[in-house]
Amino acid sequence: MSGDLIFQRLANRLREIGRLGLLRRRLTRNSPQGARIVADGREYLAFCSNDYLGLANHPRVVEAAIETARRCGVGEGASHLITGHSTVHERLEEKLAEFSRMPRALLFTSGYHANIGVITALAGPEDAIFSDALNHASLIDGVRLSRSPVVRYPHRDLEFLDEALGRCKADTKMIVTDAVFSMDGDIAPLPGLLALCERHDAWLLVDDAHGIGVLGAQGRGSLAHFGLSSPRIVYMGTLGKAIGVAGAFVAGIDDVVETVMQRARTYIYTTASPTLLAAAVEASLDLVRNESWRREHLAHLVHTLKGALGGAHARLTPSETPIQPLVVGENSGAVALGGALRERGILVPAIRPPTVPEGTARLRISLSASHREEDVLRLAAALREVGVGAAAERV
Ligand SMILES: *Cc1c(COP(=O)(O)O)cnc(C)c1O
Protein backbone atom coordinates (compact mmCIF):
# COMPACT_ATOMS: atom_id res chain seq x y z
CA MET A 1 0.00 0.00 0.00
CA SER A 2 1.47 3.37 -1.00
CA GLY A 3 0.33 4.82 2.34
CA ASP A 4 2.83 2.62 4.22
CA LEU A 5 6.06 3.78 2.57
CA ILE A 6 7.26 5.88 5.47
CA PHE A 7 7.77 2.75 7.62
CA GLN A 8 9.81 1.02 4.89
CA ARG A 9 12.00 4.06 4.32
CA LEU A 10 12.76 4.42 8.02
CA ALA A 11 13.62 0.71 8.38
CA ASN A 12 15.90 0.93 5.33
CA ARG A 13 17.70 3.92 6.75
CA LEU A 14 18.37 2.10 10.01
CA ARG A 15 19.62 -0.97 8.13
CA GLU A 16 21.99 1.26 6.18
CA ILE A 17 23.44 2.72 9.41
CA GLY A 18 24.04 -0.86 10.57
CA ARG A 19 25.63 -1.88 7.27
CA LEU A 20 28.15 0.99 7.55
CA GLY A 21 29.18 -0.17 11.03
CA LEU A 22 27.77 3.04 12.47
CA LEU A 23 25.01 1.73 14.71
CA ARG A 24 25.29 3.19 18.20
CA ARG A 25 24.42 1.10 21.24
CA ARG A 26 24.03 2.09 24.85
CA LEU A 27 25.27 0.29 27.92
CA THR A 28 23.09 0.61 30.99
CA ARG A 29 25.17 1.62 33.98
CA ASN A 30 24.14 0.21 37.35
CA SER A 31 26.66 2.10 39.49
CA PRO A 32 27.84 5.68 40.01
CA GLN A 33 30.36 7.05 37.49
CA GLY A 34 33.95 6.13 38.35
CA ALA A 35 37.10 4.23 37.40
CA ARG A 36 35.20 1.00 38.03
CA ILE A 37 31.61 0.81 36.90
CA VAL A 38 28.96 -1.86 36.66
CA ALA A 39 27.32 -1.83 33.24
CA ASP A 40 24.79 -4.33 31.90
CA GLY A 41 25.37 -6.24 35.12
CA ARG A 42 29.11 -6.69 34.70
CA GLU A 43 32.00 -4.88 36.41
CA TYR A 44 34.46 -3.00 34.20
CA LEU A 45 37.55 -0.91 34.49
CA ALA A 46 36.35 2.12 32.52
CA PHE A 47 38.17 4.77 30.48
CA CYS A 48 35.04 6.37 29.04
CA SER A 49 33.96 9.31 31.16
CA ASN A 50 34.86 13.01 31.16
CA ASP A 51 34.82 12.98 34.97
CA TYR A 52 38.52 13.85 34.79
CA LEU A 53 38.97 14.73 38.45
CA GLY A 54 36.81 11.92 39.87
CA LEU A 55 34.32 14.35 41.46
CA ALA A 56 31.02 13.07 40.00
CA ASN A 57 30.42 10.91 43.06
CA HIS A 58 32.41 12.82 45.70
CA PRO A 59 30.68 12.69 49.14
CA ARG A 60 30.98 16.47 49.71
CA VAL A 61 29.41 17.23 46.32
CA VAL A 62 26.64 14.68 46.87
CA GLU A 63 25.96 16.06 50.37
CA ALA A 64 25.66 19.63 49.07
CA ALA A 65 23.02 18.48 46.59
CA ILE A 66 21.04 16.55 49.20
CA GLU A 67 21.14 19.31 51.78
CA THR A 68 20.05 21.87 49.19
CA ALA A 69 17.22 19.66 47.92
CA ARG A 70 15.87 19.51 51.50
CA ARG A 71 15.95 23.30 51.82
CA CYS A 72 15.05 24.34 48.25
CA GLY A 73 13.16 21.46 46.67
CA VAL A 74 14.18 19.81 43.43
CA GLY A 75 12.49 21.79 40.67
CA GLU A 76 12.73 25.48 39.76
CA GLY A 77 9.45 25.51 37.85
CA ALA A 78 10.32 28.58 35.77
CA SER A 79 13.01 30.04 33.54
CA HIS A 80 15.75 32.23 35.02
CA LEU A 81 14.10 35.39 33.68
CA ILE A 82 10.80 34.65 35.42
CA THR A 83 11.24 33.17 38.93
CA GLY A 84 13.67 30.30 38.29
CA HIS A 85 16.78 32.23 39.38
CA SER A 86 17.71 31.48 43.01
CA THR A 87 20.21 33.03 45.44
CA VAL A 88 22.39 29.94 44.97
CA HIS A 89 22.38 30.45 41.17
CA GLU A 90 23.27 34.11 41.68
CA ARG A 91 26.14 33.28 44.05
CA LEU A 92 27.42 30.54 41.74
CA GLU A 93 27.54 32.95 38.79
CA GLU A 94 29.74 35.26 40.88
CA LYS A 95 31.98 32.35 41.86
CA LEU A 96 32.28 31.17 38.25
CA ALA A 97 33.22 34.68 37.11
CA GLU A 98 35.90 34.79 39.80
CA PHE A 99 37.06 31.24 38.99
CA SER A 100 37.46 31.95 35.28
CA ARG A 101 38.84 35.46 35.99
CA MET A 102 36.14 37.05 33.82
CA PRO A 103 34.02 40.11 34.67
CA ARG A 104 30.65 38.31 34.66
CA ALA A 105 29.17 34.84 34.11
CA LEU A 106 25.76 33.46 33.13
CA LEU A 107 24.59 29.93 33.91
CA PHE A 108 23.16 27.61 31.27
CA THR A 109 21.52 24.18 31.59
CA SER A 110 24.20 22.50 29.46
CA GLY A 111 27.19 23.25 27.31
CA TYR A 112 25.11 22.47 24.24
CA HIS A 113 22.59 25.15 25.23
CA ALA A 114 25.39 27.58 26.09
CA ASN A 115 27.19 27.26 22.77
CA ILE A 116 24.04 27.63 20.72
CA GLY A 117 22.94 30.55 22.88
CA VAL A 118 26.16 32.51 22.86
CA ILE A 119 26.84 32.15 19.13
CA THR A 120 23.31 33.07 18.02
CA ALA A 121 23.26 36.01 20.46
CA LEU A 122 26.53 37.49 19.19
CA ALA A 123 26.48 36.70 15.45
CA GLY A 124 23.91 36.98 12.67
CA PRO A 125 23.67 36.91 8.87
CA GLU A 126 25.70 40.16 8.45
CA ASP A 127 28.57 38.82 10.50
CA ALA A 128 31.13 36.06 9.88
CA ILE A 129 32.29 33.11 11.93
CA PHE A 130 35.62 31.30 11.65
CA SER A 131 35.38 27.78 13.01
CA ASP A 132 38.10 25.13 13.50
CA ALA A 133 37.46 22.02 11.38
CA LEU A 134 37.49 19.79 14.47
CA ASN A 135 35.12 21.85 16.62
CA HIS A 136 32.46 20.18 18.76
CA ALA A 137 28.98 19.53 17.32
CA SER A 138 27.38 22.11 19.62
CA LEU A 139 29.58 24.88 18.20
CA ILE A 140 28.78 23.73 14.66
CA ASP A 141 25.06 23.78 15.42
CA GLY A 142 25.33 27.22 17.02
CA VAL A 143 27.04 28.52 13.89
CA ARG A 144 24.32 27.02 11.67
CA LEU A 145 21.52 28.51 13.76
CA SER A 146 23.14 31.95 13.72
CA ARG A 147 22.84 31.97 9.91
CA SER A 148 26.25 33.65 9.77
CA PRO A 149 28.49 32.89 6.83
CA VAL A 150 31.15 30.50 8.10
CA VAL A 151 34.77 29.81 7.21
CA ARG A 152 35.73 26.35 8.42
CA TYR A 153 39.51 26.63 8.78
CA PRO A 154 41.92 23.67 8.79
CA HIS A 155 42.62 22.41 12.30
CA ARG A 156 44.72 24.96 14.25
CA ASP A 157 45.89 26.68 11.04
CA LEU A 158 46.72 30.28 12.04
CA GLU A 159 48.12 31.30 8.65
CA PHE A 160 45.01 30.22 6.79
CA LEU A 161 42.91 32.03 9.36
CA ASP A 162 44.94 35.25 9.15
CA GLU A 163 44.37 35.42 5.40
CA ALA A 164 40.69 34.54 5.62
CA LEU A 165 40.11 37.20 8.30
CA GLY A 166 42.00 39.75 6.18
CA ARG A 167 39.74 39.12 3.19
CA CYS A 168 36.52 39.21 5.20
CA LYS A 169 34.34 42.34 4.94
CA ALA A 170 31.71 41.39 7.52
CA ASP A 171 30.69 43.80 10.32
CA THR A 172 31.56 41.51 13.18
CA LYS A 173 33.94 38.57 13.02
CA MET A 174 34.18 35.80 15.56
CA ILE A 175 36.60 32.91 15.87
CA VAL A 176 35.13 29.89 17.65
CA THR A 177 37.25 27.02 18.93
CA ASP A 178 37.38 24.11 21.34
CA ALA A 179 40.20 24.92 23.80
CA VAL A 180 40.97 21.19 24.18
CA PHE A 181 39.68 19.24 21.19
CA SER A 182 37.26 16.69 22.50
CA MET A 183 38.19 13.73 20.28
CA ASP A 184 41.92 14.46 19.90
CA GLY A 185 42.97 15.94 23.23
CA ASP A 186 45.24 18.57 21.67
CA ILE A 187 45.10 22.21 22.75
CA ALA A 188 44.10 25.14 20.51
CA PRO A 189 46.77 27.81 19.89
CA LEU A 190 44.82 30.33 21.98
CA PRO A 191 47.56 33.02 22.21
CA GLY A 192 47.89 33.01 18.39
CA LEU A 193 44.11 33.06 17.96
CA LEU A 194 43.79 36.01 20.35
CA ALA A 195 46.55 37.90 18.48
CA LEU A 196 44.56 37.40 15.24
CA CYS A 197 41.41 38.67 16.95
CA GLU A 198 43.27 41.80 17.99
CA ARG A 199 44.71 42.34 14.52
CA HIS A 200 41.35 41.83 12.76
CA ASP A 201 39.01 43.25 15.42
CA ALA A 202 37.22 39.96 16.14
CA TRP A 203 35.74 38.09 19.11
CA LEU A 204 37.31 34.86 20.34
CA LEU A 205 34.85 32.28 21.65
CA VAL A 206 36.70 29.63 23.68
CA ASP A 207 34.85 26.39 24.50
CA ASP A 208 36.70 25.02 27.53
CA ALA A 209 34.58 21.89 28.10
CA HIS A 210 37.71 19.73 28.47
CA GLY A 211 40.08 22.34 29.91
CA ILE A 212 38.19 23.69 32.89
CA GLY A 213 39.23 21.92 36.09
CA VAL A 214 42.07 20.16 34.29
CA LEU A 215 44.35 22.91 32.91
CA GLY A 216 45.91 25.94 34.59
CA ALA A 217 46.70 26.76 38.20
CA GLN A 218 43.88 25.60 40.50
CA GLY A 219 42.15 24.13 37.46
CA ARG A 220 41.05 27.55 36.23
CA GLY A 221 41.18 26.30 32.66
CA SER A 222 42.84 26.95 29.34
CA LEU A 223 42.98 30.76 29.70
CA ALA A 224 44.90 30.39 32.96
CA HIS A 225 47.06 27.70 31.29
CA PHE A 226 48.23 30.32 28.74
CA GLY A 227 47.94 33.34 31.07
CA LEU A 228 45.44 34.99 28.68
CA SER A 229 43.02 37.74 29.49
CA SER A 230 41.20 40.06 27.10
CA PRO A 231 37.82 41.79 26.74
CA ARG A 232 37.61 40.07 23.32
CA ILE A 233 37.44 36.63 24.89
CA VAL A 234 34.06 35.02 25.36
CA TYR A 235 34.50 31.96 27.56
CA MET A 236 32.26 28.89 27.78
CA GLY A 237 32.94 26.39 30.57
CA THR A 238 30.96 23.23 31.23
CA LEU A 239 30.12 21.85 34.67
CA GLY A 240 29.37 18.22 33.79
CA LYS A 241 32.89 17.02 32.94
CA ALA A 242 35.83 17.73 35.29
CA ILE A 243 33.50 19.68 37.60
CA GLY A 244 31.47 16.47 37.96
CA VAL A 245 27.91 17.84 38.04
CA ALA A 246 25.92 19.31 35.10
CA GLY A 247 25.37 22.62 33.34
CA ALA A 248 27.60 25.29 31.86
CA PHE A 249 28.29 29.01 31.86
CA VAL A 250 29.22 31.79 29.47
CA ALA A 251 31.57 34.48 30.77
CA GLY A 252 32.91 37.72 29.38
CA ILE A 253 32.68 41.48 29.67
CA ASP A 254 29.42 42.86 31.00
CA ASP A 255 27.99 43.87 27.58
CA VAL A 256 28.66 40.41 26.15
CA VAL A 257 26.96 38.61 29.03
CA GLU A 258 24.08 41.10 29.04
CA THR A 259 23.57 40.54 25.28
CA VAL A 260 23.57 36.78 25.77
CA MET A 261 21.02 37.09 28.57
CA GLN A 262 18.79 39.35 26.46
CA ARG A 263 19.01 37.36 23.23
CA ALA A 264 19.97 33.70 23.71
CA ARG A 265 16.82 31.65 23.12
CA THR A 266 18.41 28.62 24.81
CA TYR A 267 18.70 30.79 27.93
CA ILE A 268 15.33 32.53 27.76
CA TYR A 269 13.02 29.68 26.78
CA THR A 270 14.09 26.90 29.10
CA THR A 271 13.48 26.02 32.74
CA ALA A 272 16.28 26.94 35.14
CA SER A 273 18.47 24.04 36.12
CA PRO A 274 17.82 22.80 39.70
CA THR A 275 19.35 24.85 42.53
CA LEU A 276 20.59 21.60 44.07
CA LEU A 277 22.93 21.22 41.10
CA ALA A 278 24.24 24.76 41.53
CA ALA A 279 25.02 23.94 45.17
CA ALA A 280 26.79 20.75 44.08
CA VAL A 281 28.90 22.80 41.63
CA GLU A 282 29.87 25.21 44.42
CA ALA A 283 31.08 22.30 46.55
CA SER A 284 32.91 20.83 43.59
CA LEU A 285 34.66 24.12 42.74
CA ASP A 286 36.24 24.18 46.22
CA LEU A 287 37.67 20.70 45.60
CA VAL A 288 38.81 21.64 42.07
CA ARG A 289 40.68 24.68 43.37
CA ASN A 290 42.19 23.16 46.49
CA GLU A 291 42.96 19.54 45.64
CA SER A 292 45.70 20.05 43.09
CA TRP A 293 46.87 16.46 43.76
CA ARG A 294 44.05 15.40 41.41
CA ARG A 295 45.65 17.25 38.48
CA GLU A 296 49.14 16.08 39.45
CA HIS A 297 47.99 12.45 39.61
CA LEU A 298 46.24 12.83 36.25
CA ALA A 299 49.43 14.16 34.62
CA HIS A 300 51.29 11.18 36.12
CA LEU A 301 48.72 8.78 34.60
CA VAL A 302 49.09 10.37 31.14
CA HIS A 303 52.86 9.92 31.40
CA THR A 304 52.44 6.32 32.63
CA LEU A 305 50.15 5.39 29.73
CA LYS A 306 52.50 6.79 27.09
CA GLY A 307 55.45 5.03 28.70
CA ALA A 308 53.66 1.70 29.08
CA LEU A 309 52.51 1.66 25.46
CA GLY A 310 56.10 1.85 24.26
CA GLY A 311 56.14 1.54 20.47
CA ALA A 312 52.35 1.72 20.28
CA HIS A 313 52.65 5.20 21.75
CA ALA A 314 53.09 6.34 18.13
CA ARG A 315 49.42 5.65 17.53
CA LEU A 316 48.26 7.90 20.33
CA THR A 317 47.54 11.43 19.14
CA PRO A 318 50.08 13.94 20.47
CA SER A 319 48.01 14.94 23.50
CA GLU A 320 49.14 16.07 26.94
CA THR A 321 45.60 16.11 28.31
CA PRO A 322 43.65 13.20 29.85
CA ILE A 323 42.08 12.58 26.41
CA GLN A 324 44.40 9.98 24.83
CA PRO A 325 42.90 8.73 21.56
CA LEU A 326 44.28 5.75 19.72
CA VAL A 327 43.49 6.20 16.04
CA VAL A 328 42.57 2.92 14.32
CA GLY A 329 41.17 4.09 10.97
CA GLU A 330 38.39 1.74 9.88
CA ASN A 331 35.10 1.78 11.80
CA SER A 332 34.99 -1.99 12.06
CA GLY A 333 38.60 -2.12 13.35
CA ALA A 334 37.87 0.38 16.11
CA VAL A 335 34.71 -1.46 17.12
CA ALA A 336 36.52 -4.83 17.11
CA LEU A 337 39.30 -3.45 19.29
CA GLY A 338 36.77 -1.98 21.71
CA GLY A 339 35.01 -5.36 21.81
CA ALA A 340 38.25 -7.25 22.50
CA LEU A 341 39.04 -4.94 25.42
CA ARG A 342 35.52 -5.34 26.73
CA GLU A 343 35.96 -9.13 26.77
CA ARG A 344 38.93 -8.46 29.04
CA GLY A 345 36.79 -6.37 31.40
CA ILE A 346 37.94 -2.97 30.14
CA LEU A 347 35.68 -0.32 28.61
CA VAL A 348 37.05 2.17 26.10
CA PRO A 349 34.61 3.78 23.67
CA ALA A 350 35.10 3.36 19.92
CA ILE A 351 34.43 6.74 18.29
CA ARG A 352 33.30 6.74 14.67
CA PRO A 353 32.17 9.28 12.05
CA PRO A 354 30.47 11.70 12.05
CA THR A 355 31.90 12.39 15.53
CA VAL A 356 35.38 12.17 13.96
CA PRO A 357 36.41 12.54 10.28
CA GLU A 358 35.94 9.56 7.91
CA GLY A 359 38.81 7.04 8.15
CA THR A 360 39.93 8.16 11.62
CA ALA A 361 37.78 5.92 13.84
CA ARG A 362 39.49 5.58 17.19
CA LEU A 363 39.46 4.37 20.73
CA ARG A 364 39.05 7.41 22.94
CA ILE A 365 40.88 6.62 26.15
CA SER A 366 40.04 9.13 28.84
CA LEU A 367 41.91 9.13 32.10
CA SER A 368 40.61 10.29 35.45
CA ALA A 369 42.16 11.13 38.80
CA SER A 370 40.07 8.24 40.12
CA HIS A 371 42.25 5.77 38.17
CA ARG A 372 45.19 4.16 39.92
CA GLU A 373 48.54 3.68 38.23
CA GLU A 374 47.91 -0.09 38.08
CA ASP A 375 44.63 0.54 36.20
CA VAL A 376 46.54 2.32 33.45
CA LEU A 377 49.17 -0.42 33.34
CA ARG A 378 46.39 -3.01 33.02
CA LEU A 379 44.92 -1.07 30.09
CA ALA A 380 48.31 -0.89 28.37
CA ALA A 381 48.84 -4.65 28.86
CA ALA A 382 45.39 -5.41 27.44
CA LEU A 383 46.06 -3.18 24.43
CA ARG A 384 49.26 -5.10 23.73
CA GLU A 385 47.36 -8.38 24.10
CA VAL A 386 44.81 -7.35 21.49
CA GLY A 387 47.60 -6.43 19.10
CA VAL A 388 47.88 -2.66 19.38
CA GLY A 389 51.59 -2.78 20.24
CA ALA A 390 52.36 -5.24 17.44
CA ALA A 391 50.51 -3.18 14.82
CA ALA A 392 52.31 0.00 15.80
CA GLU A 393 55.72 -1.65 15.67
CA ARG A 394 55.14 -2.52 12.02
CA VAL A 395 54.53 1.17 11.23
C1 LIG B 1 30.63 18.01 26.00
C2 LIG B 1 30.94 19.22 25.20
C3 LIG B 1 30.01 20.27 25.08
C4 LIG B 1 28.61 20.14 25.59
O1 LIG B 1 28.56 20.25 26.97
P1 LIG B 1 27.36 19.57 27.77
O2 LIG B 1 27.33 20.31 29.06
O3 LIG B 1 27.71 18.13 27.90
O4 LIG B 1 26.13 19.80 26.95
C5 LIG B 1 30.41 21.41 24.41
N1 LIG B 1 31.62 21.52 23.86
C6 LIG B 1 32.53 20.53 23.93
C7 LIG B 1 33.88 20.71 23.30
C8 LIG B 1 32.21 19.35 24.59
O5 LIG B 1 33.08 18.34 24.64
Short mmCIF file of N, CA and C in Angstrom, two decimals, residues 45-47 301-302 304-317 324-328 333-350 362-367 374-394:
data_model
loop_
_atom_site.label_atom_id
_atom_site.label_comp_id
_atom_site.label_asym_id
_atom_site.label_seq_id
_atom_site.Cartn_x
_atom_site.Cartn_y
_atom_site.Cartn_z
N LEU A 45 36.63 -2.02 34.32
CA LEU A 45 37.55 -0.91 34.49
C LEU A 45 37.25 0.02 33.32
N ALA A 46 36.89 1.27 33.59
CA ALA A 46 36.35 2.12 32.52
C ALA A 46 37.23 3.33 32.24
N PHE A 47 37.42 3.60 30.94
CA PHE A 47 38.17 4.77 30.48
C PHE A 47 37.29 5.58 29.54
N LEU A 301 49.37 9.89 35.33
CA LEU A 301 48.72 8.78 34.60
C LEU A 301 48.93 8.92 33.09
N VAL A 302 48.86 10.14 32.58
CA VAL A 302 49.09 10.37 31.14
C VAL A 302 50.50 9.89 30.78
N THR A 304 52.36 7.77 32.45
CA THR A 304 52.44 6.32 32.63
C THR A 304 51.89 5.59 31.41
N LEU A 305 50.76 6.06 30.88
CA LEU A 305 50.15 5.39 29.73
C LEU A 305 51.07 5.45 28.52
N LYS A 306 51.61 6.64 28.25
CA LYS A 306 52.50 6.79 27.09
C LYS A 306 53.72 5.88 27.24
N GLY A 307 54.28 5.86 28.44
CA GLY A 307 55.45 5.03 28.70
C GLY A 307 55.13 3.56 28.53
N ALA A 308 53.99 3.12 29.08
CA ALA A 308 53.66 1.70 29.08
C ALA A 308 53.31 1.20 27.69
N LEU A 309 52.87 2.10 26.81
CA LEU A 309 52.51 1.66 25.46
C LEU A 309 53.73 1.53 24.56
N GLY A 310 54.86 2.03 25.01
CA GLY A 310 56.10 1.85 24.26
C GLY A 310 55.94 2.24 22.81
N GLY A 311 56.21 1.28 21.91
CA GLY A 311 56.14 1.54 20.47
C GLY A 311 54.76 1.97 20.02
N ALA A 312 53.73 1.42 20.66
CA ALA A 312 52.35 1.72 20.28
C ALA A 312 51.98 3.17 20.58
N HIS A 313 52.78 3.80 21.40
CA HIS A 313 52.65 5.20 21.75
C HIS A 313 52.49 6.05 20.49
N ALA A 314 53.15 5.61 19.40
CA ALA A 314 53.09 6.34 18.13
C ALA A 314 51.67 6.48 17.62
N ARG A 315 50.80 5.56 18.03
CA ARG A 315 49.42 5.65 17.53
C ARG A 315 48.52 6.52 18.39
N LEU A 316 49.02 6.93 19.55
CA LEU A 316 48.26 7.90 20.33
C LEU A 316 48.41 9.26 19.64
N THR A 317 47.38 10.08 19.69
CA THR A 317 47.54 11.43 19.14
C THR A 317 48.46 12.20 20.10
N GLN A 324 43.30 10.66 25.52
CA GLN A 324 44.40 9.98 24.83
C GLN A 324 43.84 9.03 23.77
N PRO A 325 43.53 9.57 22.57
CA PRO A 325 42.90 8.73 21.56
C PRO A 325 43.91 7.88 20.80
N LEU A 326 43.48 6.67 20.50
CA LEU A 326 44.28 5.75 19.72
C LEU A 326 43.60 5.58 18.37
N VAL A 327 44.16 6.20 17.34
CA VAL A 327 43.49 6.20 16.04
C VAL A 327 43.67 4.84 15.38
N VAL A 328 42.55 4.25 14.94
CA VAL A 328 42.57 2.92 14.32
C VAL A 328 42.36 3.04 12.81
N GLY A 333 37.39 -1.86 12.57
CA GLY A 333 38.60 -2.12 13.35
C GLY A 333 38.50 -1.52 14.74
N ALA A 334 38.00 -0.29 14.81
CA ALA A 334 37.87 0.38 16.11
C ALA A 334 36.86 -0.36 16.98
N VAL A 335 35.75 -0.77 16.36
CA VAL A 335 34.71 -1.46 17.12
C VAL A 335 35.23 -2.82 17.60
N ALA A 336 35.98 -3.52 16.73
CA ALA A 336 36.52 -4.83 17.11
C ALA A 336 37.50 -4.70 18.27
N LEU A 337 38.33 -3.67 18.21
CA LEU A 337 39.30 -3.45 19.29
C LEU A 337 38.60 -3.15 20.60
N GLY A 338 37.57 -2.29 20.51
CA GLY A 338 36.77 -1.98 21.71
C GLY A 338 36.15 -3.25 22.28
N GLY A 339 35.64 -4.11 21.38
CA GLY A 339 35.01 -5.36 21.81
C GLY A 339 36.00 -6.30 22.48
N ALA A 340 37.23 -6.36 21.93
CA ALA A 340 38.25 -7.25 22.50
C ALA A 340 38.65 -6.78 23.90
N LEU A 341 38.73 -5.46 24.09
CA LEU A 341 39.04 -4.94 25.42
C LEU A 341 37.91 -5.25 26.39
N ARG A 342 36.69 -5.11 25.88
CA ARG A 342 35.52 -5.34 26.73
C ARG A 342 35.49 -6.79 27.22
N GLU A 343 35.88 -7.72 26.35
CA GLU A 343 35.96 -9.13 26.77
C GLU A 343 36.96 -9.30 27.92
N ARG A 344 37.94 -8.41 27.97
CA ARG A 344 38.93 -8.46 29.04
C ARG A 344 38.54 -7.59 30.23
N GLY A 345 37.29 -7.13 30.24
CA GLY A 345 36.79 -6.37 31.40
C GLY A 345 37.17 -4.89 31.40
N ILE A 346 37.52 -4.38 30.22
CA ILE A 346 37.94 -2.97 30.14
C ILE A 346 37.05 -2.24 29.12
N LEU A 347 36.52 -1.10 29.52
CA LEU A 347 35.68 -0.32 28.61
C LEU A 347 36.43 0.90 28.09
N VAL A 348 36.54 0.97 26.77
CA VAL A 348 37.05 2.17 26.10
C VAL A 348 36.13 2.41 24.92
N PRO A 349 35.56 3.59 24.76
CA PRO A 349 34.61 3.78 23.67
C PRO A 349 35.29 3.87 22.30
N ALA A 350 34.67 3.21 21.31
CA ALA A 350 35.10 3.36 19.92
C ALA A 350 34.33 4.56 19.35
N ARG A 362 38.47 5.70 16.14
CA ARG A 362 39.49 5.58 17.19
C ARG A 362 38.92 5.04 18.49
N LEU A 363 39.83 4.61 19.34
CA LEU A 363 39.46 4.37 20.73
C LEU A 363 39.78 5.66 21.48
N ARG A 364 38.78 6.19 22.18
CA ARG A 364 39.05 7.41 22.94
C ARG A 364 39.26 7.04 24.41
N ILE A 365 40.53 6.94 24.77
CA ILE A 365 40.88 6.62 26.15
C ILE A 365 40.80 7.91 26.95
N SER A 366 39.97 7.94 27.98
CA SER A 366 40.04 9.13 28.84
C SER A 366 40.39 8.72 30.25
N LEU A 367 41.38 9.43 30.77
CA LEU A 367 41.91 9.13 32.10
C LEU A 367 41.25 10.03 33.13
N GLU A 374 48.02 1.30 38.56
CA GLU A 374 47.91 -0.09 38.08
C GLU A 374 46.75 -0.26 37.09
N ASP A 375 45.74 0.61 37.18
CA ASP A 375 44.63 0.54 36.20
C ASP A 375 45.16 0.86 34.80
N VAL A 376 46.00 1.89 34.73
CA VAL A 376 46.54 2.32 33.45
C VAL A 376 47.49 1.25 32.90
N LEU A 377 48.26 0.64 33.78
CA LEU A 377 49.17 -0.42 33.34
C LEU A 377 48.37 -1.63 32.83
N ARG A 378 47.24 -1.91 33.48
CA ARG A 378 46.39 -3.01 33.02
C ARG A 378 45.81 -2.71 31.64
N LEU A 379 45.42 -1.46 31.41
CA LEU A 379 44.92 -1.07 30.09
C LEU A 379 46.01 -1.25 29.03
N ALA A 380 47.22 -0.79 29.34
CA ALA A 380 48.31 -0.89 28.37
C ALA A 380 48.60 -2.35 28.05
N ALA A 381 48.59 -3.22 29.08
CA ALA A 381 48.84 -4.65 28.86
C ALA A 381 47.75 -5.26 27.99
N ALA A 382 46.50 -4.88 28.24
CA ALA A 382 45.39 -5.41 27.44
C ALA A 382 45.50 -4.93 26.00
N LEU A 383 45.90 -3.69 25.80
CA LEU A 383 46.06 -3.18 24.43
C LEU A 383 47.13 -3.97 23.68
N ARG A 384 48.22 -4.28 24.37
CA ARG A 384 49.26 -5.10 23.73
C ARG A 384 48.72 -6.48 23.39
N GLU A 385 47.94 -7.05 24.32
CA GLU A 385 47.36 -8.38 24.10
C GLU A 385 46.48 -8.42 22.86
N VAL A 386 45.71 -7.34 22.63
CA VAL A 386 44.81 -7.35 21.49
C VAL A 386 45.50 -6.82 20.23
N GLY A 387 46.83 -6.67 20.32
CA GLY A 387 47.60 -6.43 19.10
C GLY A 387 47.91 -4.99 18.78
N VAL A 388 47.60 -4.07 19.68
CA VAL A 388 47.88 -2.66 19.38
C VAL A 388 49.38 -2.40 19.30
N GLY A 389 50.14 -2.97 20.25
CA GLY A 389 51.59 -2.78 20.24
C GLY A 389 52.20 -3.33 18.97
N ALA A 390 51.79 -4.57 18.62
CA ALA A 390 52.36 -5.24 17.44
C ALA A 390 52.09 -4.43 16.17
N ALA A 391 50.85 -3.94 16.02
CA ALA A 391 50.51 -3.18 14.82
C ALA A 391 51.36 -1.93 14.71
N ALA A 392 51.57 -1.25 15.85
CA ALA A 392 52.31 0.00 15.80
C ALA A 392 53.76 -0.24 15.48
N GLU A 393 54.30 -1.40 15.93
CA GLU A 393 55.72 -1.65 15.67
C GLU A 393 56.00 -1.89 14.19
N ARG A 394 54.97 -2.33 13.47
CA ARG A 394 55.14 -2.52 12.02
C ARG A 394 55.20 -1.17 11.29
#
